[in-house]
Coordinates of C-alpha atoms in Angstrom, one line a residue:
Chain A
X1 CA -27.0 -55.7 -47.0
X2 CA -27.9 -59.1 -44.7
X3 CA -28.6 -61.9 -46.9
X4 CA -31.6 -62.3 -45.8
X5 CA -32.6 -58.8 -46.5
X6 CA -31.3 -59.2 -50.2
X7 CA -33.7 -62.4 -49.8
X8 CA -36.6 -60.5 -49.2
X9 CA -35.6 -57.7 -51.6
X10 CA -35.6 -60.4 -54.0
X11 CA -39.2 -62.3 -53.0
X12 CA -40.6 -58.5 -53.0
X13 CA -39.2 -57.2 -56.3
X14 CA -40.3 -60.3 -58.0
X15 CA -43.8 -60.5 -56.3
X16 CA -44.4 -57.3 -57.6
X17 CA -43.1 -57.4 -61.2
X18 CA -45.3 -60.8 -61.0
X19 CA -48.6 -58.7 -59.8
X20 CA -48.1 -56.2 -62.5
X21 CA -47.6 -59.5 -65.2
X22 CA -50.9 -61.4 -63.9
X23 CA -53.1 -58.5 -63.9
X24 CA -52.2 -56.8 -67.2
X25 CA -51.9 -60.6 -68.5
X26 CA -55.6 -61.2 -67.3
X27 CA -57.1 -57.8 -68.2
X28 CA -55.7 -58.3 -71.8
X29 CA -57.5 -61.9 -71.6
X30 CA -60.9 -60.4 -70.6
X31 CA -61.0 -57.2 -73.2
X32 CA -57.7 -57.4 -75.8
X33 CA -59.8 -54.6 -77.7
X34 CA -58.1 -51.6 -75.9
X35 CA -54.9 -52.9 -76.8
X36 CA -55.4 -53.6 -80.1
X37 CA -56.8 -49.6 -80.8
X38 CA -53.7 -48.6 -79.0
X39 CA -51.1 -50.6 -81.2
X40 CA -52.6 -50.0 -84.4
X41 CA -52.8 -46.4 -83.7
X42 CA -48.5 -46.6 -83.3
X43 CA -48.5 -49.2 -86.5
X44 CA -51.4 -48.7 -88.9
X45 CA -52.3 -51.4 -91.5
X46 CA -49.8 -54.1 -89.7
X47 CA -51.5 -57.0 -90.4
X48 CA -50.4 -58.9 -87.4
X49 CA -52.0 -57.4 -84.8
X50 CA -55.5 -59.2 -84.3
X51 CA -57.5 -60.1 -80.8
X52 CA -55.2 -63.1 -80.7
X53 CA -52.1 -61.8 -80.8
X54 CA -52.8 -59.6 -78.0
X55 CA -54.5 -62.5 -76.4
X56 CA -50.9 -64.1 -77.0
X57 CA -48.7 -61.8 -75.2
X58 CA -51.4 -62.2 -72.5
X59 CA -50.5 -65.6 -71.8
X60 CA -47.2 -65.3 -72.1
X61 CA -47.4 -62.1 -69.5
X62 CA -49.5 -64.3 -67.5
X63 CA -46.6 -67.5 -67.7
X64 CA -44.3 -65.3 -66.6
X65 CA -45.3 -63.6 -63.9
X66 CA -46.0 -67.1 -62.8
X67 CA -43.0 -68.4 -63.4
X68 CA -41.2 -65.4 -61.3
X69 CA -42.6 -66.9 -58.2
X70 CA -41.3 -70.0 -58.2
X71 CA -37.7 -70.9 -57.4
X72 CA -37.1 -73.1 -60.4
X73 CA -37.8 -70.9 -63.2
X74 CA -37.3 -67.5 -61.6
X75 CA -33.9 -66.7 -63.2
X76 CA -35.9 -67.3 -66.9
X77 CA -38.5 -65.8 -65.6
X78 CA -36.5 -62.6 -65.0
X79 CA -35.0 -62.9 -68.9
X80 CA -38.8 -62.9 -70.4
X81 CA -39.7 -60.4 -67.6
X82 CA -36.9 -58.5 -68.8
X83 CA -37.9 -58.9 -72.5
X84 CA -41.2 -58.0 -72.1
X85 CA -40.4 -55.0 -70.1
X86 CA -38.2 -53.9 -73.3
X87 CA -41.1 -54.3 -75.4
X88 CA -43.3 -52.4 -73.0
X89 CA -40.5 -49.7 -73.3
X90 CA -39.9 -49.2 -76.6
X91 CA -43.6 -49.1 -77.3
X92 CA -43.7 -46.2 -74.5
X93 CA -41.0 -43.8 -76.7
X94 CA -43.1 -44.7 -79.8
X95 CA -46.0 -43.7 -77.9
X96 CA -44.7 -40.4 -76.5
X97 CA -42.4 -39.9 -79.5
X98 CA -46.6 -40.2 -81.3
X99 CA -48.5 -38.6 -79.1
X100 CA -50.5 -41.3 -78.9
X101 CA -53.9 -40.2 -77.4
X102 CA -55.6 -43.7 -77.2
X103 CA -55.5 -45.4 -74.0
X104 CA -54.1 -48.4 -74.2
X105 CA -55.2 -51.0 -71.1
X106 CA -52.2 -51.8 -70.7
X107 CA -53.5 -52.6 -67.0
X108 CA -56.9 -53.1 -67.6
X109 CA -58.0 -49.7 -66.1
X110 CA -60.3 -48.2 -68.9
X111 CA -59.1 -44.9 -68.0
X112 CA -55.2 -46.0 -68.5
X113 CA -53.0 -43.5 -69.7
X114 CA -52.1 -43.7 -73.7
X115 CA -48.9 -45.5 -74.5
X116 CA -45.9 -43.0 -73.7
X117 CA -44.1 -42.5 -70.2
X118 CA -45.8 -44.2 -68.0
X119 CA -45.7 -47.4 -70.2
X120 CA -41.6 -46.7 -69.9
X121 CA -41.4 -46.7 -66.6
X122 CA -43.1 -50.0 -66.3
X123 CA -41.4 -51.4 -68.7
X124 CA -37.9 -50.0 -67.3
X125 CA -38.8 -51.6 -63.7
X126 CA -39.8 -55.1 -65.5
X127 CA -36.4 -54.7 -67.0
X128 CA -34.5 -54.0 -63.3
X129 CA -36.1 -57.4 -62.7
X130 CA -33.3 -59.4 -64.5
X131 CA -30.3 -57.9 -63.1
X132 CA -31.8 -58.5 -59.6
X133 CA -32.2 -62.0 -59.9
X134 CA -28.6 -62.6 -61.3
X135 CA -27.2 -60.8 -58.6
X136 CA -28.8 -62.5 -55.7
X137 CA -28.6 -66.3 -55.0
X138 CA -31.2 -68.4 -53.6
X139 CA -29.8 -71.5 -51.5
X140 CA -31.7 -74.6 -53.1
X141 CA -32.5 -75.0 -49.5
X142 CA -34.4 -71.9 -49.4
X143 CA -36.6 -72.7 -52.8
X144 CA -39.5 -73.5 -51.1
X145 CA -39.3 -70.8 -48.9
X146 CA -38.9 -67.8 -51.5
X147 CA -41.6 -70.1 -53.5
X148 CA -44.2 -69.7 -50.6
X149 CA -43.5 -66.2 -49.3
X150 CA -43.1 -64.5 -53.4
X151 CA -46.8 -66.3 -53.8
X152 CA -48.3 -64.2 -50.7
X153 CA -46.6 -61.5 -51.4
X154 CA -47.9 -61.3 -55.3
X155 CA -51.5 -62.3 -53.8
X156 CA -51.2 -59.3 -51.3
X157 CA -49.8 -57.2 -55.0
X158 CA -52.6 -58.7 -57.0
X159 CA -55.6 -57.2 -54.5
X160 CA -54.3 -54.5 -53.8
X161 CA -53.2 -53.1 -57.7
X162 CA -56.7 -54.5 -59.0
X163 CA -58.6 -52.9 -56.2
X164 CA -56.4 -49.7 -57.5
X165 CA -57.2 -49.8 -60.8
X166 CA -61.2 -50.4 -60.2
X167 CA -61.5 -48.1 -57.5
X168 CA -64.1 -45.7 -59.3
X169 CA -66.6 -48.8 -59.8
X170 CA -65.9 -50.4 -57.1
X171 CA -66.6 -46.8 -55.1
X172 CA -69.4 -46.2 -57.4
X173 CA -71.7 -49.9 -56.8
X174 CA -70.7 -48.8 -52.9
X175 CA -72.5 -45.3 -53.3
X176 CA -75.8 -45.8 -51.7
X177 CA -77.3 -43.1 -54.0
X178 CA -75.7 -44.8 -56.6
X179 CA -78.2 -47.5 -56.4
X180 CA -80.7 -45.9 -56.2
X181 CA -81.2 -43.0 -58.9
X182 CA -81.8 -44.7 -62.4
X183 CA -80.0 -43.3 -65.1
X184 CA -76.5 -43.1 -62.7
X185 CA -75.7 -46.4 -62.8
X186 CA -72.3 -48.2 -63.7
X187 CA -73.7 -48.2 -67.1
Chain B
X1 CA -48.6 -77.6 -46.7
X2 CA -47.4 -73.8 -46.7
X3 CA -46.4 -73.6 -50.1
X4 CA -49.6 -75.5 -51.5
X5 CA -51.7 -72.6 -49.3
X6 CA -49.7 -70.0 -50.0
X7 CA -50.4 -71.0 -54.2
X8 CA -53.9 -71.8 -53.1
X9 CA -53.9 -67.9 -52.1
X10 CA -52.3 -66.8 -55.2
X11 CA -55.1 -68.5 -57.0
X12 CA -57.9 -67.5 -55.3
X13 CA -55.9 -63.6 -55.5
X14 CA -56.1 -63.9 -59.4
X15 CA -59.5 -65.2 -59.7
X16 CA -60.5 -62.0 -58.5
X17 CA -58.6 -59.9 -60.5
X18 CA -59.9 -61.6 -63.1
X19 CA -63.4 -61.0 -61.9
X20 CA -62.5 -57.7 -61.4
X21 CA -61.6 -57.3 -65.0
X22 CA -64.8 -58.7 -66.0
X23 CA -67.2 -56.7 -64.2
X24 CA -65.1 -53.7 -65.8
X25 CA -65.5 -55.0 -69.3
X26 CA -69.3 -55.8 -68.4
X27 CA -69.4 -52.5 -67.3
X28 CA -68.4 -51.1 -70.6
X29 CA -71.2 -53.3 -72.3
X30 CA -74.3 -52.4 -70.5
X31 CA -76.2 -49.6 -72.6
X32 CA -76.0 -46.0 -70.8
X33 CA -78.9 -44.4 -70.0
X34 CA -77.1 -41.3 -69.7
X35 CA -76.3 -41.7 -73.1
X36 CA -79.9 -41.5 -75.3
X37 CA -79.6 -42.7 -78.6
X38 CA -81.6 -39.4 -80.0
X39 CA -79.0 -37.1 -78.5
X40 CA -77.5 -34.8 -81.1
X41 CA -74.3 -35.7 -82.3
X42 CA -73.5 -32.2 -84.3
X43 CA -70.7 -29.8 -83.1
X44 CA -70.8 -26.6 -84.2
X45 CA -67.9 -23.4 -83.5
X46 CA -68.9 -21.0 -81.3
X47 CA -68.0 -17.5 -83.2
X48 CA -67.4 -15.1 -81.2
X49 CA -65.2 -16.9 -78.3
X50 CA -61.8 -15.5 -78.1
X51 CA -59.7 -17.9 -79.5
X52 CA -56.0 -17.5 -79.2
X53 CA -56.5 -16.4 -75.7
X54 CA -54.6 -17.7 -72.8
X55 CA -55.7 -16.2 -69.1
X56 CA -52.9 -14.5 -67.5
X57 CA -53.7 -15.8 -64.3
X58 CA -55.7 -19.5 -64.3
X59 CA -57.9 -20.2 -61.3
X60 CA -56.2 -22.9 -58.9
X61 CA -58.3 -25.6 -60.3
X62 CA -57.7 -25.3 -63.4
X63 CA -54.0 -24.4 -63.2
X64 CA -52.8 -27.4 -65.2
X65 CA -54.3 -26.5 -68.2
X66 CA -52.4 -23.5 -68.4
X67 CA -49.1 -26.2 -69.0
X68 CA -51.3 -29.4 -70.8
X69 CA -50.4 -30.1 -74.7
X70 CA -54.3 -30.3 -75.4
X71 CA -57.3 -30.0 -72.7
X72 CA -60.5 -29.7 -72.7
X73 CA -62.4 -27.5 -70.5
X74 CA -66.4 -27.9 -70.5
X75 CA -68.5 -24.8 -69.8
X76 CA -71.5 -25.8 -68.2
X77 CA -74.4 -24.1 -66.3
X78 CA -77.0 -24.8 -63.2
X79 CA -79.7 -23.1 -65.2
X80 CA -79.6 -25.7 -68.3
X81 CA -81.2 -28.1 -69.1
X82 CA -78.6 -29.9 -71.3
X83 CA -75.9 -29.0 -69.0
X84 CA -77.2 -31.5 -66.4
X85 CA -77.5 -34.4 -69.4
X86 CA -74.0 -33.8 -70.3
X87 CA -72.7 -33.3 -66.2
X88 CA -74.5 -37.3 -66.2
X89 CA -72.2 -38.1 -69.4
X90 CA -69.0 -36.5 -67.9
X91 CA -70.2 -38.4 -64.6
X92 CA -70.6 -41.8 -66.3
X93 CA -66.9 -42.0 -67.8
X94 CA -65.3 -40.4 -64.5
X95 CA -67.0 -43.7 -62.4
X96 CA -65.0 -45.6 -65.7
X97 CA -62.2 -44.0 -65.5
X98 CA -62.9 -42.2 -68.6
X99 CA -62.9 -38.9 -68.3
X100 CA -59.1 -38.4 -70.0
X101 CA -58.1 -34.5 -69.4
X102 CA -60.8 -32.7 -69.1
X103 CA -61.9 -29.8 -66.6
X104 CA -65.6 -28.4 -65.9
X105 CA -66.2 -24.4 -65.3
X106 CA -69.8 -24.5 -63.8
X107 CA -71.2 -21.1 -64.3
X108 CA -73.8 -20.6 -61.1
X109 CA -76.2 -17.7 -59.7
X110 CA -74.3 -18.2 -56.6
X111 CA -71.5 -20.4 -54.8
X112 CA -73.7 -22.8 -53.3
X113 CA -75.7 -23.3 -56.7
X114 CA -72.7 -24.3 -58.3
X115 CA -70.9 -26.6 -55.9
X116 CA -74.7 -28.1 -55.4
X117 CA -74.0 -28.9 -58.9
X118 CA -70.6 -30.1 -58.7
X119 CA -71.6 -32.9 -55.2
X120 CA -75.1 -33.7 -57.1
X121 CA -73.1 -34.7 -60.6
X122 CA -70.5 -36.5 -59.1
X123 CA -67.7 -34.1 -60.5
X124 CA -65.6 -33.5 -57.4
X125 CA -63.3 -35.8 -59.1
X126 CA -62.9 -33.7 -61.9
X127 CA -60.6 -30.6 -62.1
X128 CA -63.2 -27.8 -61.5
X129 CA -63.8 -23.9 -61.4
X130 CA -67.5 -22.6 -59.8
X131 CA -67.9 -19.5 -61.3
X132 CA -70.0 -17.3 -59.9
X133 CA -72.4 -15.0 -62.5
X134 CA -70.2 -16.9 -65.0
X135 CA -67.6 -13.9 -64.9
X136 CA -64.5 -15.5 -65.5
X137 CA -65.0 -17.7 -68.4
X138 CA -67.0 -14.2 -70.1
X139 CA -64.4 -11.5 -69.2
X140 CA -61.7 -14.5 -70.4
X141 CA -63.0 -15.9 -73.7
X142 CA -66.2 -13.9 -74.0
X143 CA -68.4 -17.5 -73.7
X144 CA -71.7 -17.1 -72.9
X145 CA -73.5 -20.0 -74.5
X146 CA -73.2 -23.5 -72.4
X147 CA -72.8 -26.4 -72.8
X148 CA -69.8 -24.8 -74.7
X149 CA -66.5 -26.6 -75.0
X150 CA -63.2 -25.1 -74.9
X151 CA -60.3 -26.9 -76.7
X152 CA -56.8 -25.7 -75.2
X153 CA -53.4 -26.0 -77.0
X154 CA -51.0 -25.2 -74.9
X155 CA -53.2 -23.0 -72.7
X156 CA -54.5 -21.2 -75.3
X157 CA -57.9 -21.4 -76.6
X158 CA -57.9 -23.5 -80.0
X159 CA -61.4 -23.6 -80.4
X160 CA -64.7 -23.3 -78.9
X161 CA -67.3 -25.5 -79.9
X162 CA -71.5 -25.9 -78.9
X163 CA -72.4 -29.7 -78.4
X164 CA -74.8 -32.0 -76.9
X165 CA -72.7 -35.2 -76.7
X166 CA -69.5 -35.9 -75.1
X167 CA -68.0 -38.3 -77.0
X168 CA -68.9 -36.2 -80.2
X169 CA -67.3 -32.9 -78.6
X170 CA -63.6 -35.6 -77.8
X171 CA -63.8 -36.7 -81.5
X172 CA -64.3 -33.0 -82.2
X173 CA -62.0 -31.5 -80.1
X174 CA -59.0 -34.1 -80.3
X175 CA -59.7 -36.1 -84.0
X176 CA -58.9 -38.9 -82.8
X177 CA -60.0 -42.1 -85.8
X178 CA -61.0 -45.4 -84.8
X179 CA -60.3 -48.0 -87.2
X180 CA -61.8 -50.5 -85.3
X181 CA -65.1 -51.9 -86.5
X182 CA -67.6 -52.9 -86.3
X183 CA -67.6 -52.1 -82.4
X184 CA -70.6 -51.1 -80.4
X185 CA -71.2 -48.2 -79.1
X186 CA -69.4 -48.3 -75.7
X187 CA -66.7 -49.8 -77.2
X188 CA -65.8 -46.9 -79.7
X189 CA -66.2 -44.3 -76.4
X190 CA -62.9 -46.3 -75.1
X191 CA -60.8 -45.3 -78.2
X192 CA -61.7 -41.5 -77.7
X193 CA -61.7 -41.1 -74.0

């Protein structure tokens, strides 16, 4: 592989593990409640786990896909991207392991899938984050370059995964009869 | 100047998914008019359904449930009345995303009745059988009554169960407890969907 194509592997990889961060970061922001059902259905009566401490992880989701798209704090970027992804996993093999049936808003989606496999292959691909990032070098030349190109990139990521997620309201509020009939409405 | 745009971008990118989030959780808020507050809540077992059955052969819509852990097929019919209120339900969490694994058999006079139904209701997104004269889910589980739900473990049927609301027949069908309270109404439908 070219550099520059391990370059752009690299701007891509992180873009995305940063559009994943940000929107489950800012979905837990808006409505922590989901989550909160979700982990107190895997650990009942822990006393920890309140609106805030999902709002927590939040911000530090939100931090660090941040932090993944700049040059300066992409390598511990990748070691918290990597963390979180192990706590994403583990709470996926509790989840399956429970047949959890809640669904957790993990992404914000209120239709997201309860905590189990798909929750472990996010977290196993937030995970692959860290060994990508030791195993290809940036040139402090190129900072600004992999700063700028990661930050369109994750823009592009953002749109696109949100628009994903919200396709059925989005579609609905579209629907010309949607609007119309009372009693059918996004409600 | 390209790195401040291209952070400029990233900004104005999140700022909608946050927006995005918002109008979902708005969404969520807003009181349903699908959803009167007068609607019965009570499930009862519907006695004489086969239970322990699984079809031999399942239609190609509904193939899935033959493999799924627990389902949840609804039994509905163009000729009732309640069948349309809880078609508007089913509709209501499918535009939310909140539909969870469920499947709809809509028992019809005749094809175009039933996919009528389907298109009108909004339930093409939904796994679904139209079934004409209402033969198959009869000569299957011997249900005639609708709106009936059918509770599948494994693809066999667990239970059969007569209901009115949706959310009543999930915390029914799959027992599912939320601890979580107080929390309006909307709120509690997340837990169980």
């Amino acid at each position: 592989m070219t550099l520059m194509t391990m370059q752009w592997t690299l701007v891509v990889i992180n873009a995305l593990a940063a559009s994943v961060l940000v929107t489950a970061g800012l979905a837990k922001m808006v409505s922590p409640d989901q989550l909160l059902r979700a982990l107190r259905e895997l650990l009942p009566g822990q006393r920890l786990l309140t609106v805030g401490t999902v709002r927590l992880i939040a911000v530090v989701e939100i931090g660090t896909g941040c932090a993944l798209l700049a040059s300066p704090t992409r390598t511990t970027a990748a070691v918290l991207a990597a963390a979180l992804g192990t706590c994403f996993a583990s709470l996926g093999v509790a989840g399956w392991l429970r047949q959890s049936r809640v669904s957790c808003g993990c992404l914000g989606g209120d239709g997201d899938a309860p905590l189990g496999s798909t929750s472990l292959v996010l977290g196993l691909a937030l995970m692959a984050v860290l060994p990508v990032n030791d195993l290809v070098s940036l040139p402090a030349a190129q900072g600004a370059g992999y700063s700028r190109s990661a930050a369109i990139v994750a823009s592009l990521g953002l749109i696109l995964l949100s628009s994903m997620l919200k396709r059925n309201l989005a579609l609905h509020l579209l629907r010309p009869d949607a609007r119309r009939t009372p009693g059918n409405g996004v409600s | 100047m390209d790195i401040v745009f291209a952070f400029v971008l990233l900004v104005l990118a999140g700022s909608l998914v946050l927006l995005f989030a918002m109008m979902g959780a708005l969404a969520s808020r807003v009181p349903d008019p699908a959803r009167p507050a007068d609607r019965s809540q009570s499930v009862r077992s519907l006695e004489q359904a086969r239970l322990g059955h699984s079809p031999a052969v399942w239609p190609p819509g509904l193939s899935r449930l033959a493999s799924a852990d627990k389902s949840l097929l609804l039994v509905l019919s163009t000729a009732c009345g309640s069948c349309v209120d809880v078609a508007k339900q089913l509709s209501a969490d499918v535009t939310r995303d909140r539909a969870g694994d469920i499947a709809v058999v809509v028992s019809c006079a005749d094809r175009d009745a039933g996919e009528d139904f389907v298109h009108r209701h909004g339930l093409k997104a939904v796994a679904h059988l139209v079934d004409e004269g209402g033969t198959w889910v009869k000569s299957e589980f011997d249900v005639m009554m609708s709106p009936t739900g059918l509770v599948f473990h494994d693809g066999r049927l667990e239970s059969a169960l007569m209901f009115a609301d949706l959310d009543a027949l999930r915390t029914a069908a799959f027992h599912v407890d939320d601890d979580l309270s107080p929390q309006p109404r909307q709120e509690k439908r997340l837990a169980i969907g």
